[in-house]
Coordinates of C-alpha atoms in Angstrom, one line a residue:
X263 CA -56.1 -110.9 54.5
X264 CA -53.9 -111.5 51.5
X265 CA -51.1 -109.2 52.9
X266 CA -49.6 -109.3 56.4
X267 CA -46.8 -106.8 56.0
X268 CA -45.3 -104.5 53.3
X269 CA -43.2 -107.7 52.0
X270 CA -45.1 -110.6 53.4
X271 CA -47.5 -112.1 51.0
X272 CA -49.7 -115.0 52.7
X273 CA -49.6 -117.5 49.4
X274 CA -45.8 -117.3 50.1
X275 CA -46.2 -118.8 53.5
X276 CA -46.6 -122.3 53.0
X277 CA -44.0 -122.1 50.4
X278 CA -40.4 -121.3 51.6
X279 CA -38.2 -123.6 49.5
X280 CA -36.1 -124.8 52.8
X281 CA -39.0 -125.4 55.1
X282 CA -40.5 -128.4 54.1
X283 CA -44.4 -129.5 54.9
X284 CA -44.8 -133.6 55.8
X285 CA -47.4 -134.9 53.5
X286 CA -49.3 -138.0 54.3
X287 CA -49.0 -141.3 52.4
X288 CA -52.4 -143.7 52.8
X289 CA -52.9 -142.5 56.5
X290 CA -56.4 -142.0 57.6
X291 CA -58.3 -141.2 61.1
X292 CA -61.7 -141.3 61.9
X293 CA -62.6 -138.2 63.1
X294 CA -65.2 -138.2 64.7
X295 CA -69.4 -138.5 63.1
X296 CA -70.1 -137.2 59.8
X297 CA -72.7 -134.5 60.7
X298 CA -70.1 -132.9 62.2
X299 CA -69.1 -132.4 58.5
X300 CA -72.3 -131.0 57.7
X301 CA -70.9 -127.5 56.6
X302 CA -68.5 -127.9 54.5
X303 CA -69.9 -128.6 51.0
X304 CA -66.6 -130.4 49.7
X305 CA -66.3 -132.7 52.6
X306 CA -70.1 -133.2 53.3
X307 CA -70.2 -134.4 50.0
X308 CA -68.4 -137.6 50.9
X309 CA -70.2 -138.7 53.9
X310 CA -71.5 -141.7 53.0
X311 CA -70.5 -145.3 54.5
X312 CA -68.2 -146.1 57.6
X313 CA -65.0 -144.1 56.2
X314 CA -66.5 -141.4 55.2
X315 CA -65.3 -139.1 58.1
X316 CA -61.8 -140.3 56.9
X317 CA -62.4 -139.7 53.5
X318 CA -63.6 -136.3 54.1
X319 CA -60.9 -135.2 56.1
X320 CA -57.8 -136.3 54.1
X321 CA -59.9 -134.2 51.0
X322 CA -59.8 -131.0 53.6
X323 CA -56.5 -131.3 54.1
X324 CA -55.7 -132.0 50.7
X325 CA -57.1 -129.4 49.4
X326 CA -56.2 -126.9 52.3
X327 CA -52.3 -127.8 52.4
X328 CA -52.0 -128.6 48.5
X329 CA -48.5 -130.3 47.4
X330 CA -46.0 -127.7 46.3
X331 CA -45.6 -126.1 42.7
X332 CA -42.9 -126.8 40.6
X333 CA -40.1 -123.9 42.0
X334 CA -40.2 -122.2 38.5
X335 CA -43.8 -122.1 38.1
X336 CA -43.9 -121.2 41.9
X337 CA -44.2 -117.1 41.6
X338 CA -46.1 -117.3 38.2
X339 CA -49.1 -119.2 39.5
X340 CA -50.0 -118.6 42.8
X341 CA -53.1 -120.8 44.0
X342 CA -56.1 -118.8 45.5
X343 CA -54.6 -119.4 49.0
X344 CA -57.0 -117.3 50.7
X345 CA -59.9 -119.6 49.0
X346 CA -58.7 -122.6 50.4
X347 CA -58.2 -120.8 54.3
X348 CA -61.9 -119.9 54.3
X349 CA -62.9 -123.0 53.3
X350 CA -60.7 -124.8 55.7
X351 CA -62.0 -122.5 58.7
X352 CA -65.7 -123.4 57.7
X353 CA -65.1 -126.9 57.9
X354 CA -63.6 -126.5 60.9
X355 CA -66.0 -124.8 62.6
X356 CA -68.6 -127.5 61.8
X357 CA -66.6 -130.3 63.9
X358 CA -67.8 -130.4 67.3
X359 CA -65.9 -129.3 69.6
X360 CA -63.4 -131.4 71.7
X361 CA -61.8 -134.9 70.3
X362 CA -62.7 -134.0 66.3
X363 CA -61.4 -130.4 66.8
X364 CA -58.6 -131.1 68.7
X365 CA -57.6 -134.6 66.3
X366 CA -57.6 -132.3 62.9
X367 CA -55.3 -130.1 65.0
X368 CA -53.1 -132.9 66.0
X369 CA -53.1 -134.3 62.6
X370 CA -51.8 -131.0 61.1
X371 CA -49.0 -130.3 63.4
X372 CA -48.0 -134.1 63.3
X373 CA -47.9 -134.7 59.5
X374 CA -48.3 -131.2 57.4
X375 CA -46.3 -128.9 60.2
X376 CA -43.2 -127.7 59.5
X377 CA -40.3 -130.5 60.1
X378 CA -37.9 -128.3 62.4
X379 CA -34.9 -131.0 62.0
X380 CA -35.1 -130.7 58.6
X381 CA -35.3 -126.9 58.5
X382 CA -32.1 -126.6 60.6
X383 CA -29.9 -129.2 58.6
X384 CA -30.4 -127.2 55.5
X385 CA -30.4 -123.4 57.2
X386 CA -26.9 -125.0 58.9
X387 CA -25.4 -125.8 55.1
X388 CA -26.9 -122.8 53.4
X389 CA -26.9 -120.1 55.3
X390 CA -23.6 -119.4 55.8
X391 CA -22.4 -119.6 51.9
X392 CA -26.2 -117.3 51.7
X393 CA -24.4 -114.9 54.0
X394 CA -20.9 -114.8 52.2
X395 CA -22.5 -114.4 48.8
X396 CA -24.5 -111.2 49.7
X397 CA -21.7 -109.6 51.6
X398 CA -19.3 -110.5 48.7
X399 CA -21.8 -108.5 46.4
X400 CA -22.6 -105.5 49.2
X401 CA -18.7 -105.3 49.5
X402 CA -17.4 -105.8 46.1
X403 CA -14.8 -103.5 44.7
X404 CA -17.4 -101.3 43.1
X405 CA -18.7 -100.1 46.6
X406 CA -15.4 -99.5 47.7
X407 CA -13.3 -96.6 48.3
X408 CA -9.2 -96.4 48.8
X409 CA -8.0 -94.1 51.2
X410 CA -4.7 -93.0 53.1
X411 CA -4.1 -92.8 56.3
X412 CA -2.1 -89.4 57.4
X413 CA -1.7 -87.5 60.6
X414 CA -3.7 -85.0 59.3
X415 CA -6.8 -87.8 59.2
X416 CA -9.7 -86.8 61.3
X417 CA -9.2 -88.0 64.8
X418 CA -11.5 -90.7 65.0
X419 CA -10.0 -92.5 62.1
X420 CA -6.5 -92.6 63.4
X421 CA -8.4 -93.9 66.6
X422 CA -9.8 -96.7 64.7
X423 CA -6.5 -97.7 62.6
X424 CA -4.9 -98.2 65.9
X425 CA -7.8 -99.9 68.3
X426 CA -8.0 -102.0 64.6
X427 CA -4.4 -103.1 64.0
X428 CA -3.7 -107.0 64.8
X429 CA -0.6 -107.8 63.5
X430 CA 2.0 -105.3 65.6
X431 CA -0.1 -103.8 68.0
X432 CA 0.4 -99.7 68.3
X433 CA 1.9 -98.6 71.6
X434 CA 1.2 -94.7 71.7
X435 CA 0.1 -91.9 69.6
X436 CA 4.0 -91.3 68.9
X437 CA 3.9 -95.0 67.6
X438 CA 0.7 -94.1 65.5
X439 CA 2.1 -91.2 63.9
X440 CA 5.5 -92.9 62.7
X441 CA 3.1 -95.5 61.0
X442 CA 1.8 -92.8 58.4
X443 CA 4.8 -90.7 58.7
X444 CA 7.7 -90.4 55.9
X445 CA 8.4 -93.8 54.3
X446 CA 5.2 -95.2 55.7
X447 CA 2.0 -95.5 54.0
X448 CA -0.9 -96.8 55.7
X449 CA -4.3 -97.3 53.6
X450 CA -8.2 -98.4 54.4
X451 CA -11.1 -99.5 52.1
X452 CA -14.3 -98.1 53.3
X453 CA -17.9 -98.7 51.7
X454 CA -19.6 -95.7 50.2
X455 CA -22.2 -96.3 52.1
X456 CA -20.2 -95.5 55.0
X457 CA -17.2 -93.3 54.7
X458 CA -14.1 -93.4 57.2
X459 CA -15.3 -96.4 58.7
X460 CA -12.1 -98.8 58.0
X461 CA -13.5 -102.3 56.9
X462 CA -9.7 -103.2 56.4
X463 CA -6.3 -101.5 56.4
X464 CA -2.7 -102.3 55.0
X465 CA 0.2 -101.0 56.2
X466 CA 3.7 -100.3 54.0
X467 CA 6.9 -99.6 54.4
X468 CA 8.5 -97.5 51.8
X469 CA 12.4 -98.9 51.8
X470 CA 15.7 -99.7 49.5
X471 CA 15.8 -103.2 50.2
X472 CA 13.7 -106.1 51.2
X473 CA 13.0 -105.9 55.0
X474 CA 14.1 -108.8 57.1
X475 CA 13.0 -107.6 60.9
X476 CA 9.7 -106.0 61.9
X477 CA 11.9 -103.5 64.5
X478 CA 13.5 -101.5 61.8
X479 CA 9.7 -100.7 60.3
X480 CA 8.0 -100.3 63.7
X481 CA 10.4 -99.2 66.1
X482 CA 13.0 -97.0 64.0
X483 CA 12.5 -93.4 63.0
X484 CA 13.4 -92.8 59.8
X485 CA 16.4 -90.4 59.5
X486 CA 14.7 -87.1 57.5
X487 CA 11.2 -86.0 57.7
X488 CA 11.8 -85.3 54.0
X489 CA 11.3 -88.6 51.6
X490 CA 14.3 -89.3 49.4
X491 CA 13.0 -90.4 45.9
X492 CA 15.8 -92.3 45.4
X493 CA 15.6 -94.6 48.5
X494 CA 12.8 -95.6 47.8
X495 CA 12.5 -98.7 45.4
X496 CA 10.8 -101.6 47.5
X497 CA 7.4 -101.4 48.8
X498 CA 6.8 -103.9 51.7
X499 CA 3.4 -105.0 53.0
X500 CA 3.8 -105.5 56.8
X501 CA -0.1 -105.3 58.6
X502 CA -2.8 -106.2 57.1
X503 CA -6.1 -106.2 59.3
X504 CA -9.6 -107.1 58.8
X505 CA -11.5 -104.6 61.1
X506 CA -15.2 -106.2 60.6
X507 CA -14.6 -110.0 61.8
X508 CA -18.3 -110.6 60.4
X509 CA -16.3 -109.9 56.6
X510 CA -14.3 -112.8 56.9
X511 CA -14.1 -114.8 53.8
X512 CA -15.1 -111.7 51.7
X513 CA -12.2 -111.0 49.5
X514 CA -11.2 -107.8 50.5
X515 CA -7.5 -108.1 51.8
X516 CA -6.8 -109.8 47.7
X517 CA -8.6 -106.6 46.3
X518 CA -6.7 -104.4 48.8
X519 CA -3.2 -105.1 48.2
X520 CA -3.8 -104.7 44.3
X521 CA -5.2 -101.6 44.7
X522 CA -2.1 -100.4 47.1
X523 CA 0.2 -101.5 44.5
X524 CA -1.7 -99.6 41.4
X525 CA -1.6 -96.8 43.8
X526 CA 2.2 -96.9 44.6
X527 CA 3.2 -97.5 41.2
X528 CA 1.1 -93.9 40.1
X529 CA 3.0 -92.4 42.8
X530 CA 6.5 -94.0 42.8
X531 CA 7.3 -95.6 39.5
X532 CA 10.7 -96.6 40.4
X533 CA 9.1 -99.1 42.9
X534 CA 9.7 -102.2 41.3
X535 CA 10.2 -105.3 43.9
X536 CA 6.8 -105.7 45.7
X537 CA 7.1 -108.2 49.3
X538 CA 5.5 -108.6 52.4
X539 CA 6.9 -109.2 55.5
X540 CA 4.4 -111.4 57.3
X541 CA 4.3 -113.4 60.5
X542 CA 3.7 -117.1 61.1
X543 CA 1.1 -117.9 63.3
X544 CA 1.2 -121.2 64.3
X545 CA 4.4 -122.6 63.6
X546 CA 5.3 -122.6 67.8
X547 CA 2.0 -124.8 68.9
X548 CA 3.2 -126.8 65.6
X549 CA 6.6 -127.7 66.8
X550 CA 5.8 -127.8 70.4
X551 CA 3.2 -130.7 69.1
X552 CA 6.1 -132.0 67.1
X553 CA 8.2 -132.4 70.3
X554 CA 5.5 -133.8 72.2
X555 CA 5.6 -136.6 70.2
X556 CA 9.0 -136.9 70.4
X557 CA 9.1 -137.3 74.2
X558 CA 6.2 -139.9 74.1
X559 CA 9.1 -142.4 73.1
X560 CA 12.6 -142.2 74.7
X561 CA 15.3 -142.0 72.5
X562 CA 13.3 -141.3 69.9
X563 CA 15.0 -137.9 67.3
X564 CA 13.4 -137.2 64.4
X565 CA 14.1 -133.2 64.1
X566 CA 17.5 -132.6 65.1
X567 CA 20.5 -133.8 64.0
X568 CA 23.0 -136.3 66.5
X569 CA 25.3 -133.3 66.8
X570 CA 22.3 -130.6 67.3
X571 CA 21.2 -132.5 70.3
X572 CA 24.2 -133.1 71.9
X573 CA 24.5 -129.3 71.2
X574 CA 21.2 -128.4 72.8
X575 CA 21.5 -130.9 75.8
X576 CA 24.6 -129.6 76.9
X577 CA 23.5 -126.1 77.1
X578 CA 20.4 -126.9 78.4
X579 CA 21.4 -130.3 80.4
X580 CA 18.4 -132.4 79.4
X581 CA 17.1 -134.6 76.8
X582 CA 17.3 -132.0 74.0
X583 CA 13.0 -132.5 72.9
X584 CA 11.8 -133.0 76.3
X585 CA 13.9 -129.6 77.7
X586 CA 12.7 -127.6 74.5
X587 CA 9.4 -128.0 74.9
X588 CA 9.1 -126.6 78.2
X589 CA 11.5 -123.5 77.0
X590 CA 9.4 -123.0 74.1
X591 CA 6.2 -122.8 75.8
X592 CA 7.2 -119.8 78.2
X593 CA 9.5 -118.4 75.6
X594 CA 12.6 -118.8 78.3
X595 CA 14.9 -120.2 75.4
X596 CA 15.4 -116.6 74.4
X597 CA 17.2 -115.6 77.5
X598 CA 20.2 -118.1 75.8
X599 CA 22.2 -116.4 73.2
X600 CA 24.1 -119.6 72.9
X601 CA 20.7 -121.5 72.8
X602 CA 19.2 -119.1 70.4
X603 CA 22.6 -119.9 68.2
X604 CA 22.2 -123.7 68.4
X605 CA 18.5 -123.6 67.8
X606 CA 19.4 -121.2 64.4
X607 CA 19.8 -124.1 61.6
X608 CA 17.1 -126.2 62.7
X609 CA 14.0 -123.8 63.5
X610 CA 14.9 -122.5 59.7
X611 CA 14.5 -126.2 58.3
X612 CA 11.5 -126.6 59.9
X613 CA 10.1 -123.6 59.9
X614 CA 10.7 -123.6 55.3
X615 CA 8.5 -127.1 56.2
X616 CA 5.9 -126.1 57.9
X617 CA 5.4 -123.2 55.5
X618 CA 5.8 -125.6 52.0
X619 CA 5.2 -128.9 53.5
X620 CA 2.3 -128.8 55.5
X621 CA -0.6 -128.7 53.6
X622 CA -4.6 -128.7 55.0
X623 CA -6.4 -129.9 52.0
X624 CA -3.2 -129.4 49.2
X625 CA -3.3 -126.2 50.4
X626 CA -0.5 -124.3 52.8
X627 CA -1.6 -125.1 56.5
X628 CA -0.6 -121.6 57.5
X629 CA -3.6 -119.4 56.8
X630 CA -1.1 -116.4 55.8
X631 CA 0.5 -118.4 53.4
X632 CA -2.1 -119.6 52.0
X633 CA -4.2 -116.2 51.7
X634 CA -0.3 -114.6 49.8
X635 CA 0.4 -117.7 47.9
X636 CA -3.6 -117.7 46.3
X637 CA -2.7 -114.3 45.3
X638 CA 0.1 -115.5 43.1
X639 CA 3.0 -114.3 45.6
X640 CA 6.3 -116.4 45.8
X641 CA 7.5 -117.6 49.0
X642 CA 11.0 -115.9 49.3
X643 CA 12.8 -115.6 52.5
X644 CA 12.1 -117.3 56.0
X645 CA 14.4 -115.0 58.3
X646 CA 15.8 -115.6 61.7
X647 CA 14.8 -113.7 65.0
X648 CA 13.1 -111.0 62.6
X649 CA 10.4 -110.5 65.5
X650 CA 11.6 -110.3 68.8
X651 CA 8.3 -108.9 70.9
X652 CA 6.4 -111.5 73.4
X653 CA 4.0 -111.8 70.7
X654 CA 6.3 -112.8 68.0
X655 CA 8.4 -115.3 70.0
X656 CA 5.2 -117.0 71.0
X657 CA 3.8 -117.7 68.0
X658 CA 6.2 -118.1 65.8
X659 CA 9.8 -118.6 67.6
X660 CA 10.7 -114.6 66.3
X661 CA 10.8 -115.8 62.7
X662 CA 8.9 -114.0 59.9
X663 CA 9.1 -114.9 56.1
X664 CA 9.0 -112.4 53.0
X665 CA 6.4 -113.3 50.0
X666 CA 7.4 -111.3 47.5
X667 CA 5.2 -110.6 44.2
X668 CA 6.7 -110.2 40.4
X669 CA 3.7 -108.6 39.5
X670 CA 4.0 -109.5 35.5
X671 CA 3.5 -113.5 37.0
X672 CA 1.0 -113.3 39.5
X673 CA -1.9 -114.3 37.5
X674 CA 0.4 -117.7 36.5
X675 CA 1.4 -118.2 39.7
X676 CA -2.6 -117.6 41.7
X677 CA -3.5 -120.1 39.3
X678 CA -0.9 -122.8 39.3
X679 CA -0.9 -122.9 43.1
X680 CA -4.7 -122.9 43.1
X681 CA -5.1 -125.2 40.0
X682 CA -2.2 -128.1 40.3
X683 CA -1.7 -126.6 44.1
X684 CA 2.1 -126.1 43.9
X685 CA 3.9 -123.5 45.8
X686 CA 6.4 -121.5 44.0
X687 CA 9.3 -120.9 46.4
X688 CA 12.7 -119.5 45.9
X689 CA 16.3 -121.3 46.0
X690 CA 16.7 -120.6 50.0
X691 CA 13.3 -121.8 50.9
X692 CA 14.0 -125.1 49.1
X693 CA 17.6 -125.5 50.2
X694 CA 15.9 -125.3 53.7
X695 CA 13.0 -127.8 52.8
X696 CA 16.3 -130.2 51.3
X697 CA 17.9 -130.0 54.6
X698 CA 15.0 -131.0 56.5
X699 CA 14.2 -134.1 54.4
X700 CA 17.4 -134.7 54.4
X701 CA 18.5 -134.6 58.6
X702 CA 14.2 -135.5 59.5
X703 CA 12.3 -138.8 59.7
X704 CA 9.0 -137.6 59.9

């Protein structure tokens, strides 16, 4: 009886740290007569008087459902639990049957059974930081292997990289295999425990410059098959995907990108300017929510400037907030090149806001820029119409932004935005932050 499984031991039972037992203060219940009591030694022992029955059962169940150890003494000194069960089922097969049977059972389930709202408060606050901590260790870099992504790759894995990719969705196979062509670069880490199944993959663009559009790295074939050694001096991190959403939280994308960059620096030592180009989810639903507000109260401006809105009224021949919102929620604003020209100086504004102003917590609102800014990257460039696909317009008006990484002041920067929670951003960022403190009320 003292084992009920290869890794169930019954002393452990009652003792679960998170599932608490009720104990009893000063309560007793008669029972029912003391002869009933007759054959349990301990508890016959104490029949004597009118609260003897009471007596006798709370020293049953004291001595069945004893108070819990000390937690560090818990595993040294396990009482004789299998004692006390025989000697609980003695005494309870002495009680008559019916009312004295059925009370003791009552009385067990109502104060010494297991207090279900308390075992779900704490399982609702533990269990998830329980879950991240033993998936951080089962994935920690240790377990983990780099590979690359060619066309040469078995089959499946391709397969995978492109059912996987969230960021810029892959439209063929021809799509697929300009992705880890010449001047690509597309890496996965996968768990030794099981090989070429991506847990998250990275894609890079091998160029001379800092990118400012998503078309020229998706869309455009490079020129030559043949890599040119010396075009190549900027590598830019444009998808990165988590393929197993249970892993969120798990710092893998963090370990990722360092390793890519040890990797390309092996490889290409003349790579020296490190940058993503990222997108901006959420900046759309943002604003839209911004101009919401604004047509709540007529007359009211508080993003544009007089002569913006005049601008954007007379092309569009309403109220300029009221019209914009409408446009921007089924992307028709696009349609207007002289629309798209108006709206140019003010989407950048507050766009460089939403990215260095808007904080959750002192923290970047925008879950990309926080997750590049924690990893000590700078927030460089915020560029204009960079993504042009139905995806991109809707979520972030077609803008993306460049983080770019000195890789000598990471370390300073990860903990200075983490520490003190300051953003490090560069001179166009903050000339764009100026302007919309400067021509906004809000």
């Amino acid at each position: 009886m003292s084992r009920l499984g290869p890794f169930l031991v019954a002393p452990r039972l009652l003792r679960r740290p998170w599932v608490l037992p009720r104990r009893p203060s000063g309560v007793s219940i008669v029972t029912g007569p003391c002869a009933g009591l007759a054959g349990s030694g301990a508890a016959a022992s104490l029949c004597s008087g009118p609260a003897a029955p009471s007596l006798a059962m709370e020293e049953l169940l004291s001595r069945s459902v004893p108070p819990l150890p000390p937690y560090e003494t818990r595993e040294k000194a396990p009482p004789p639990a299998e004692l006390r069960s025989a000697e609980f089922m003695r005494s309870y097969r002495a009680l008559e049957a019916g009312p004295p049977r059925a009370e003791l059972l009552a009385r067990l389930a109502r104060d010494f059974g297991v207090d279900h709202g308390r075992v779900a408060e704490f399982s609702a606050k533990e269990m998830n930081g329980t879950l991240k901590s033993m998936l951080s260790e089962w994935f920690s870099t240790g377990f983990l292997n780099l590979e690359r992504v060619t066309w040469q790759s078995p089959c499946e894995v391709l397969q995978k990289i492109s059912d996987s990719e969230a960021v810029h969705p892959v439209r063929n196979w021809i799509d697929m295999k300009r992705r880890v062509g010449s001047y690509r670069r597309c890496y996965f880490f996968a768990h030794c425990a099981i090989p070429r199944e991506p847990l998250i993959v990275l894609h890079v663009a091998l160029t001379n410059e800092i990118s400012s559009s998503i078309q020229a790295i998706v869309k455009e074939v490079p020129p030559l098959e043949t890599e040119d050694m010396n075009k190549i001096t900027t590598a830019i991190f444009y998808s990165i995907s988590l393929t197993q959403q249970g892993l969120q939280g798990v710092e893998l994308g963090t370990h990722l990108i360092k390793r890519v960059v040890k990797e390309l620096q092996g490889k290409f030592p003349q790579i020296k300017v490190f940058s993503s180009l990222s997108p901006i989810p959420g900046f759309t639903k943002w604003l839209i929510g911004l101009l919401s507000s604004q047509t709540k109260e007529q007359g009211r401006n508080e993003l544009f400037t007089d002569a913006e809105c005049k601008e954007i009224s007379e092309i569009t021949g309403d109220p300029a907030a009221e019209k914009l919102k409408r446009l921007l929620t089924n992307n028709e604003w696009v349609r207007s090149e002289k629309l798209v020209k108006a709206l140019h100086s003010p989407f950048m504004r507050l766009c460089a806001w939403y990215l260095y102003g808007e904080k959750h917590r002192g923290y970047a609102l925008n879950p990309v820029a926080n997750f590049h800014l924690q990893n000590g990257a700078v927030l460089w460039r915020i560029n204009w119409m960079a993504d042009t696909s139905p995806r991109g317009i809707t979520a972030s008006c077609g803008m993306m932004v460049n983080y770019r990484y000195f890789l000598e002041d990471t370390a300073s920067i990860s903990a200075g935005y983490l520490g003190t929670k300051h953003i490090k951003a560069s001179e166009q960022v903050l000339s764009l932050v100026s302007q919309f403190q400067q021509n906004s009320k809000l």
